[in-house]
PDB file of C-alpha atoms in Angstrom:
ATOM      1  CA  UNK A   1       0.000   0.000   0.000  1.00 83.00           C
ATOM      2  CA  UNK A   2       1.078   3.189  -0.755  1.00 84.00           C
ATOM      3  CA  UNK A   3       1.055   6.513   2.137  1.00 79.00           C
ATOM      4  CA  UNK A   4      -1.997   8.443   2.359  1.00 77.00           C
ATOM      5  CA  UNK A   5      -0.339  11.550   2.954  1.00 75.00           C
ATOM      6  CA  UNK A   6       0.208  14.012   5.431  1.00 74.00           C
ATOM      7  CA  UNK A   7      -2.113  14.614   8.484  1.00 77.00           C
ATOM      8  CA  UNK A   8      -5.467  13.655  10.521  1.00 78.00           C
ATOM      9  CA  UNK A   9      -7.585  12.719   7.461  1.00 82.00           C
ATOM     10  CA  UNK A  10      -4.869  10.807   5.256  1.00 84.00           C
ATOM     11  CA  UNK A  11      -4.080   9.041   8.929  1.00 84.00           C
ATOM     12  CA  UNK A  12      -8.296   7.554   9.036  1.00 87.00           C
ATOM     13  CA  UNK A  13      -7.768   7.149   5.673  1.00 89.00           C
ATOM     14  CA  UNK A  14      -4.717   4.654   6.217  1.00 90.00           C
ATOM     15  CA  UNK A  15      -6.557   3.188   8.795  1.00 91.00           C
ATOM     16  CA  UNK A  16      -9.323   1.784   6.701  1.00 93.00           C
ATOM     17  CA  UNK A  17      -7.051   1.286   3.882  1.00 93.00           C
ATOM     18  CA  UNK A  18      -4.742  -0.840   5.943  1.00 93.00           C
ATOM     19  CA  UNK A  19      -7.486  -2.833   7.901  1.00 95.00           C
ATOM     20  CA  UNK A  20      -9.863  -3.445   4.562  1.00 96.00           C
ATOM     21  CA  UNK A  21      -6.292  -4.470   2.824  1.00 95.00           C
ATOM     22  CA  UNK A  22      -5.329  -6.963   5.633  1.00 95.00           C
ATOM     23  CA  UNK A  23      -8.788  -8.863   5.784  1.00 96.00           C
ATOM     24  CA  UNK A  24      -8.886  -8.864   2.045  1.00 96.00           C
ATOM     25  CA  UNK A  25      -5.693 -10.534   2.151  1.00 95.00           C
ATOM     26  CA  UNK A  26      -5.861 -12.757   5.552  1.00 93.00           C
ATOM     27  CA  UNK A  27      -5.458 -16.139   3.796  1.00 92.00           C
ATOM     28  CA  UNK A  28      -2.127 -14.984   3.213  1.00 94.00           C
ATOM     29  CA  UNK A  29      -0.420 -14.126   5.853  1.00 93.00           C
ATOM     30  CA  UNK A  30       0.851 -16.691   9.208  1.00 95.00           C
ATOM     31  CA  UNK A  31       2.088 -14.148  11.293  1.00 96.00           C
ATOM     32  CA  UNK A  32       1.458 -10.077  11.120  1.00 96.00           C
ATOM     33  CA  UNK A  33       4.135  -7.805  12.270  1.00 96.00           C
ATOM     34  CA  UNK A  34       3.827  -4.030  13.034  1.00 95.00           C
ATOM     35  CA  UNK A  35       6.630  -1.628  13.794  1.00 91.00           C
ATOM     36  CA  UNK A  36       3.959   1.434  14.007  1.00 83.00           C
ATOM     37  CA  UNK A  37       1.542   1.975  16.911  1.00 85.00           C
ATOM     38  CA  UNK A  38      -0.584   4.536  15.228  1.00 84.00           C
ATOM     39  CA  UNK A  39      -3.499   3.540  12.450  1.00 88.00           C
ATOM     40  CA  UNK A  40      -1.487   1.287  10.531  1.00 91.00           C
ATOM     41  CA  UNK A  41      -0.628  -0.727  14.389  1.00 93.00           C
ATOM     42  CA  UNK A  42      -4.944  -0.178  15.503  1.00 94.00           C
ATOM     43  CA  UNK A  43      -5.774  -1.587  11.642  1.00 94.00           C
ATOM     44  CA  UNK A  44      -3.389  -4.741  12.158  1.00 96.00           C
ATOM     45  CA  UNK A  45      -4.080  -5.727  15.499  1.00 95.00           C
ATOM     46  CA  UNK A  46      -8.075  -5.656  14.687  1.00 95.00           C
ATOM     47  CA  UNK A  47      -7.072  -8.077  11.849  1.00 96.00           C
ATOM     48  CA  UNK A  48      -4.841  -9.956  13.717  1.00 95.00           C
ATOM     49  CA  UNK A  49      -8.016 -10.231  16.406  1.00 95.00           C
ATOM     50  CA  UNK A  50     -10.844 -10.897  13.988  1.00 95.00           C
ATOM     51  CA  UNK A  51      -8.847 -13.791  11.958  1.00 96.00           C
ATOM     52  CA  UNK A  52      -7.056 -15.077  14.608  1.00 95.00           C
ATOM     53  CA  UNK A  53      -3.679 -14.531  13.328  1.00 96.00           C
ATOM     54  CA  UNK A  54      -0.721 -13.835  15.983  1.00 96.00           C
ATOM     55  CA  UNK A  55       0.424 -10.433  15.808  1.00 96.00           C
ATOM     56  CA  UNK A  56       3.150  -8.927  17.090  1.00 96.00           C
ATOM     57  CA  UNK A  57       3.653  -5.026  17.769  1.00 95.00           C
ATOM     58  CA  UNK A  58       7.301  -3.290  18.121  1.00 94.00           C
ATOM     59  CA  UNK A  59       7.012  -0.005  20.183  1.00 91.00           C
ATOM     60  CA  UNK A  60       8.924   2.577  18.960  1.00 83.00           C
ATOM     61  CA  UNK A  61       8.923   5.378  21.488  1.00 84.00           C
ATOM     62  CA  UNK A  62       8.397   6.191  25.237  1.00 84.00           C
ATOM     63  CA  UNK A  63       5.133   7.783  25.788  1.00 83.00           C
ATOM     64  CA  UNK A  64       3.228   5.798  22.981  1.00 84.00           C
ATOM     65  CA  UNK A  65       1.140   3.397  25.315  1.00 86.00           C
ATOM     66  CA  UNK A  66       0.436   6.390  27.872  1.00 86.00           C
ATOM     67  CA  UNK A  67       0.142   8.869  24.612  1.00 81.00           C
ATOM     68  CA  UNK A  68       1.748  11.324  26.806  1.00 79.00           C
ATOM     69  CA  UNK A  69       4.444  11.760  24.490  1.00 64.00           C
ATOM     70  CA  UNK A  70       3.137  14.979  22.533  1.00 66.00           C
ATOM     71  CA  UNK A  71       0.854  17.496  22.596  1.00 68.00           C
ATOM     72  CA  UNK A  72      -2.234  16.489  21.228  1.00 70.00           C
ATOM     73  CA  UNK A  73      -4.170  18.704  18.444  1.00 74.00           C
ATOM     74  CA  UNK A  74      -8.259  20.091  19.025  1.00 81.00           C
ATOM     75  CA  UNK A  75      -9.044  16.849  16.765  1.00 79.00           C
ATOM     76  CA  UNK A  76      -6.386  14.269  18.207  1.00 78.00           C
ATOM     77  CA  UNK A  77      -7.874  15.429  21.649  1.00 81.00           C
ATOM     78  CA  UNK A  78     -11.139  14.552  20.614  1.00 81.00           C
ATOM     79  CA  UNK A  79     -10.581  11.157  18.837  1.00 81.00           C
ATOM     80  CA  UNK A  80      -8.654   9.724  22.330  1.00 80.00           C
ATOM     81  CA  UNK A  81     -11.714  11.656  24.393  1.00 84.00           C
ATOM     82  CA  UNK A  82     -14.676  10.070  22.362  1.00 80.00           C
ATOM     83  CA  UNK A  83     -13.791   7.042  19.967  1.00 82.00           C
ATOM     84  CA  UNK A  84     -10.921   5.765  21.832  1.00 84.00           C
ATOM     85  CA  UNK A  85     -10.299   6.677  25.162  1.00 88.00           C
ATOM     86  CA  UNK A  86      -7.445   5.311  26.928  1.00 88.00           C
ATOM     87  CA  UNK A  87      -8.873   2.276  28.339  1.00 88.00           C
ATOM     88  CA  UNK A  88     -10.247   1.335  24.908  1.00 88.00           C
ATOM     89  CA  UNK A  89      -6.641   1.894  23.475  1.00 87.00           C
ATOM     90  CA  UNK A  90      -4.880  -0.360  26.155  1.00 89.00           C
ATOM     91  CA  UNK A  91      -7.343  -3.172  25.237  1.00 90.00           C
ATOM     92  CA  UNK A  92      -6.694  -2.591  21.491  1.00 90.00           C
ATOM     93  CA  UNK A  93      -2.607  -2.695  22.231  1.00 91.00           C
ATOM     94  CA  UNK A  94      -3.328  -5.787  24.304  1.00 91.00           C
ATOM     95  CA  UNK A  95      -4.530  -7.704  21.021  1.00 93.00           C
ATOM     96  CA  UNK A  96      -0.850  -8.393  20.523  1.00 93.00           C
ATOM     97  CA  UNK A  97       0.286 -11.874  21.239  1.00 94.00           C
ATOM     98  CA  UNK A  98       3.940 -10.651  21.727  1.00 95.00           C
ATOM     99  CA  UNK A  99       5.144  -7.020  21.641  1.00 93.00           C
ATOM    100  CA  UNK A 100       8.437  -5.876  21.372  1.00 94.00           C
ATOM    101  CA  UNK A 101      10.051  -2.551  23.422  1.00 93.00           C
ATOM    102  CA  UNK A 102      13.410  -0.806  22.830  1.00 91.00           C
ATOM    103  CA  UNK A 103      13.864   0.376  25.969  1.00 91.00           C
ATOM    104  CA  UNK A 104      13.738  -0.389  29.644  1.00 92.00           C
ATOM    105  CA  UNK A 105      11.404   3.169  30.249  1.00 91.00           C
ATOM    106  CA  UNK A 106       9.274   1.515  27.453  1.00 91.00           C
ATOM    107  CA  UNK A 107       8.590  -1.581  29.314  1.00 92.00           C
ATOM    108  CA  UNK A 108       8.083   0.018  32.429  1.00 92.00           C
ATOM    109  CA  UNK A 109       5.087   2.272  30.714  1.00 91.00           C
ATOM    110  CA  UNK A 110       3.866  -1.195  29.394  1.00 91.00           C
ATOM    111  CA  UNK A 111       3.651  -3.089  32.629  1.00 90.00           C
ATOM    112  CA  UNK A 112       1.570  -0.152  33.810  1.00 89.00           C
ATOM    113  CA  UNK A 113      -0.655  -0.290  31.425  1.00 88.00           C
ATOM    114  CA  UNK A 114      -0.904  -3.581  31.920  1.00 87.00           C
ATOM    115  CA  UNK A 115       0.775  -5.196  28.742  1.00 87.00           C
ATOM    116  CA  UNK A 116       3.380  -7.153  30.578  1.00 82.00           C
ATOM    117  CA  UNK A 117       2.597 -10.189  28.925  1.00 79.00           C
ATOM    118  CA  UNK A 118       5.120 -12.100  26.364  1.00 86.00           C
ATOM    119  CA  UNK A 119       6.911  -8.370  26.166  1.00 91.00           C
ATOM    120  CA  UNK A 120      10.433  -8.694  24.922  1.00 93.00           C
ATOM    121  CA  UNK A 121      12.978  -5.710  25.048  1.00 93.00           C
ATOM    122  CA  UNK A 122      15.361  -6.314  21.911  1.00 93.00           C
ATOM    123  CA  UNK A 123      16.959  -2.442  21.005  1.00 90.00           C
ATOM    124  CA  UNK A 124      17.516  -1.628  17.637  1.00 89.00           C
ATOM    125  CA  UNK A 125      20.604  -3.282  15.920  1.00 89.00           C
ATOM    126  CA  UNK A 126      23.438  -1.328  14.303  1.00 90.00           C
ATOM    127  CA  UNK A 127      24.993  -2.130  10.907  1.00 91.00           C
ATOM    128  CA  UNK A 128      28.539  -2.482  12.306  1.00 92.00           C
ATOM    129  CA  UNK A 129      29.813  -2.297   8.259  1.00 91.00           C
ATOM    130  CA  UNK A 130      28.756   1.095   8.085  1.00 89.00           C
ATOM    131  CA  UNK A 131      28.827   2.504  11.593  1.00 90.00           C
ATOM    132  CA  UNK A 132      32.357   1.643  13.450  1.00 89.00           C
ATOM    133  CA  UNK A 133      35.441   3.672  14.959  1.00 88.00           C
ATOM    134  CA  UNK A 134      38.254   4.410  12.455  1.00 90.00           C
ATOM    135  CA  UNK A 135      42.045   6.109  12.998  1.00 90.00           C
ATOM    136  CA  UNK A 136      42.923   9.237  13.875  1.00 89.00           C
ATOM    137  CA  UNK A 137      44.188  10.270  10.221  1.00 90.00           C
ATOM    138  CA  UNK A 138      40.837   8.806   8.933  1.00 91.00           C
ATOM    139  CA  UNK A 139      38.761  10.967  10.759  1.00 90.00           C
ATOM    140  CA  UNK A 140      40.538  13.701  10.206  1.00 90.00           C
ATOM    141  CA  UNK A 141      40.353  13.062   6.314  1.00 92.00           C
ATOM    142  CA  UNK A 142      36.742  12.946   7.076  1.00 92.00           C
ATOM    143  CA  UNK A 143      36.353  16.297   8.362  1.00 91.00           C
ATOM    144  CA  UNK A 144      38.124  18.060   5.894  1.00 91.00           C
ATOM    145  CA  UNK A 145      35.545  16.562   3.743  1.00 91.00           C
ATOM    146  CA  UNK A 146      33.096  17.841   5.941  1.00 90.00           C
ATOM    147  CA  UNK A 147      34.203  21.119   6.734  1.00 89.00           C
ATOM    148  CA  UNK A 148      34.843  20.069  10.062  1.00 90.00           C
ATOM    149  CA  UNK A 149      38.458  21.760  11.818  1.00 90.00           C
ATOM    150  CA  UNK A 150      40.504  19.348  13.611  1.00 88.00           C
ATOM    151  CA  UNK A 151      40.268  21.018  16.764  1.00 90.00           C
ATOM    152  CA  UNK A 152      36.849  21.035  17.289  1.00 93.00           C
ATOM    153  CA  UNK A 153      35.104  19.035  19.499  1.00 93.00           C
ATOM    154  CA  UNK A 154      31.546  17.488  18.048  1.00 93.00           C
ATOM    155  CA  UNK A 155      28.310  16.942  19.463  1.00 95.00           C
ATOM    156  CA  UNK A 156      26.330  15.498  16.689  1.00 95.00           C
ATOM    157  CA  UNK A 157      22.451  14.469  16.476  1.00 96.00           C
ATOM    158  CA  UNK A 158      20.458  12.895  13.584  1.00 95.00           C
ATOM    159  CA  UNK A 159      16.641  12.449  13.793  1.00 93.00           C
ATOM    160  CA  UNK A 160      13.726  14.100  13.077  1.00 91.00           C
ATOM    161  CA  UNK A 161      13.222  17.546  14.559  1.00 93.00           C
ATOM    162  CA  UNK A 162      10.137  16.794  16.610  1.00 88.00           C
ATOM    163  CA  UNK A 163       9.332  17.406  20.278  1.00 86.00           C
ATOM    164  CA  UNK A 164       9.488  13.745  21.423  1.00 81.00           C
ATOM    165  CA  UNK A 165      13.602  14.175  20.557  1.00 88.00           C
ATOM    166  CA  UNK A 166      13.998  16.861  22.890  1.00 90.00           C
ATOM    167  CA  UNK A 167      16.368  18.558  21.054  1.00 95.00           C
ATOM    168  CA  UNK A 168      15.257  21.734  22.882  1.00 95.00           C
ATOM    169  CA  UNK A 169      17.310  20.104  25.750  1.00 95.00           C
ATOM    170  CA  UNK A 170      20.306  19.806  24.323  1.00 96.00           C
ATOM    171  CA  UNK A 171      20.493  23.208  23.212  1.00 97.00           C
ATOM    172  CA  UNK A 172      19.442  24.590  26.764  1.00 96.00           C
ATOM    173  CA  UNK A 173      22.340  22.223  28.049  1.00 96.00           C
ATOM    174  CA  UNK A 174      24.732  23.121  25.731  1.00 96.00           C
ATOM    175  CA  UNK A 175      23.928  27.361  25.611  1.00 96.00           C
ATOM    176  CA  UNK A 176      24.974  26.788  30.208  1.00 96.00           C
ATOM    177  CA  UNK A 177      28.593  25.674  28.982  1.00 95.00           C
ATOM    178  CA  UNK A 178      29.167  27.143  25.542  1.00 95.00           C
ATOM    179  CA  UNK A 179      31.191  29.722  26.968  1.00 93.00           C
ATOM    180  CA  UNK A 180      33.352  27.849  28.766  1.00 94.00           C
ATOM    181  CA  UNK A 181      34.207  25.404  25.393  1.00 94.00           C
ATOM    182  CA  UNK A 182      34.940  27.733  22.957  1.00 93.00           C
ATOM    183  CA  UNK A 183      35.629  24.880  20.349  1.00 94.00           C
ATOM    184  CA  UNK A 184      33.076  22.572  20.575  1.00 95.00           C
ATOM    185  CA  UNK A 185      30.469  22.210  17.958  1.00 94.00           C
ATOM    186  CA  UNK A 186      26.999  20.635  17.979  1.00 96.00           C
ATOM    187  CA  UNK A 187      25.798  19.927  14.257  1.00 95.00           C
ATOM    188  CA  UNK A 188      22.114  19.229  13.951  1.00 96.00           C
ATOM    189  CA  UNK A 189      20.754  16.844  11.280  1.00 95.00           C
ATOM    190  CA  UNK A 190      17.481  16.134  10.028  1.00 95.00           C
ATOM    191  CA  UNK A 191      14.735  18.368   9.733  1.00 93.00           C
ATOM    192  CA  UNK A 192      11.051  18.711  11.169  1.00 89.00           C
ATOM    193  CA  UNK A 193       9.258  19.342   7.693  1.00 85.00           C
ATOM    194  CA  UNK A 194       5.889  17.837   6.999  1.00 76.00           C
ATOM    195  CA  UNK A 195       5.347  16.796  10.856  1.00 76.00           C
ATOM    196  CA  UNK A 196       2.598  18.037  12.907  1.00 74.00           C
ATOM    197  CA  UNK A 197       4.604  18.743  16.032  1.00 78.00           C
ATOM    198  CA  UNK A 198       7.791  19.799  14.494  1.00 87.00           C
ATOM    199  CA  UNK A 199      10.383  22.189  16.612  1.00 92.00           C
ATOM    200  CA  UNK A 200      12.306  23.035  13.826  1.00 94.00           C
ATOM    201  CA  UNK A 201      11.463  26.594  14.317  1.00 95.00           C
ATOM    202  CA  UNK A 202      11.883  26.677  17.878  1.00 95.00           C
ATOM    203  CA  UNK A 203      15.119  24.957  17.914  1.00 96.00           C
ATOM    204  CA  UNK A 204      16.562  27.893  15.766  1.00 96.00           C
ATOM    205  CA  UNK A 205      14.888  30.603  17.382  1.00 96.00           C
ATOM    206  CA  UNK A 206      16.580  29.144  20.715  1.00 96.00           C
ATOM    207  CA  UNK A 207      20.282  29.323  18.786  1.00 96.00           C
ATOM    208  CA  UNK A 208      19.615  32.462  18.106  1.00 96.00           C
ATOM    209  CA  UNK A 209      18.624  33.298  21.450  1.00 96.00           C
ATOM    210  CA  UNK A 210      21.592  32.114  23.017  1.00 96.00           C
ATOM    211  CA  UNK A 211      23.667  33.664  20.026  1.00 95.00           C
ATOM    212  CA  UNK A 212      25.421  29.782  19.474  1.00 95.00           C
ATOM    213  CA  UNK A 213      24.528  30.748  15.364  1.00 94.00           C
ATOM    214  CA  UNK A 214      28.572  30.374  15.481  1.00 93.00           C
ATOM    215  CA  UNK A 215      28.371  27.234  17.331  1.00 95.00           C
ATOM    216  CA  UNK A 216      25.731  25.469  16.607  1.00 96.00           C
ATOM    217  CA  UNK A 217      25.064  24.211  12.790  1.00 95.00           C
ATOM    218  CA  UNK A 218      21.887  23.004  11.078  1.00 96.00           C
ATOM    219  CA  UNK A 219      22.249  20.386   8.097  1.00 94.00           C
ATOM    220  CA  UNK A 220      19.231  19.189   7.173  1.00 94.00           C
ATOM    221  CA  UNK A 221      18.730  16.017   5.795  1.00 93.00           C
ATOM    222  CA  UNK A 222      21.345  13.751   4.888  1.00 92.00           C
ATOM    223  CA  UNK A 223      22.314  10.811   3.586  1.00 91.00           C
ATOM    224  CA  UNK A 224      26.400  10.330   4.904  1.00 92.00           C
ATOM    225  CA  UNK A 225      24.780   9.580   9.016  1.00 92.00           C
ATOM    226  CA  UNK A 226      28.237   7.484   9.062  1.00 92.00           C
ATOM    227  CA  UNK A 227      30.499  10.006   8.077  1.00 92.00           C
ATOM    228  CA  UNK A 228      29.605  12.944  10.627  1.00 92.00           C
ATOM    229  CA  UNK A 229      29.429   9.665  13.608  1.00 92.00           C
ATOM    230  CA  UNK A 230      33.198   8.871  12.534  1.00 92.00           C
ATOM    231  CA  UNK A 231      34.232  12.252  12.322  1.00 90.00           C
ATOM    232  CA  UNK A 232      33.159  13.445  15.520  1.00 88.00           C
TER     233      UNK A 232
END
């Protein structure tokens, strides 16, 4: 299936498309497997439910189960307030014959909400032939191709610039000892376009706050993660 889109009606949209996709298609599958816990996770674990097929869910990110992890919108507010309030969306989750956590936090927050059964806490892998420590001259090589002087010292973060990564922090945290590190550098990659609660904005606005414009550098997307982890 292809994306929907962008936003609250392309997300009900998915939903049906998803669940009407998966029944259609039951005979074919032995085991379903999400990695989302939004409409595409709800659609799946009703199919998995109503044909009796095990299921099993991966939760991405603390605050998910409790859906205390963002600010809500007017109509996100009223879709958890009136078609699926929290103890509806607890039973939903609990659909899952086995459900997989990458963090210790997000097992704790599924115990509470009483998911503790057949939960499994495997973190994400890392492609050790891309991402792996190299020499001193290496790196160095590396940041001239980057831009990068040798005597800086690098904080680097990659991800999406949404509220959930707390980015915000790190700028607060690093603005306190700037001062005091003349050379260090944080370089910021990834971007918050096309998400609903994107800080992109923010996050610059706070740079420029804390005049760090000279210290702290936004990249945008890109595709060379490896290179900027090795050269730091």
């Amino acid at each position: 299936l292809t994306p929907s889109g962008l936003g609250h009606v392309a997300n009900v949209v998915m939903f049906f498309r998803m669940l009407f996709f998966l029944l259609w298609h039951s005979q074919n599958y032995d085991v379903l497997h999400v990695h989302s816990i939004g409409p595409v996770g709800i659609a799946t674990l009703l199919t998995g439910k109503l044909t009796n097929t095990p299921t099993v869910m991966k939760i991405p990110t603390h605050g998910d189960i409790s859906r205390n992890g963002t600010t809500p919108s007017q109509f996100t507010r009223f879709i958890r307030r009136y078609m699926l309030p929290q103890w509806l969306w607890q039973r939903i989750l609990g659909f899952a014959d086995a459900m997989i956590v990458l963090s210790d936090e997000i097992m704790t927050e599924a115990c509470h909400a009483g998911l503790s059964h057949n939960i499994h806490r495997i973190p994400n892998g890392v492609d050790l032939s891309q991402f792996y420590p190299i020499e001193q001259a290496q790196k160095q090589a590396i940041r001239a191709t980057l831009s990068i002087a040798e005597d800086h010292f690098i904080l680097f973060f990659s991800g999406r610039l949404v509220h959930r990564k707390r980015v915000d922090i790190l700028i607060d945290a690093f603005a306190q000892i700037a001062h005091h590190y003349p050379n260090c550098r944080v370089i910021i990659a990834g971007t918050g376009q096309s998400q609903q609660d994107s800080v992109e904005d923010d996050l610059h606005q706070r740079v420029h706050r804390y005049k760090l414009t000279q210290q702290v550098k936004f990249i945008g997307d890109i595709e060379n993660v490896a290179d900027y982890l090795q050269a730091v």
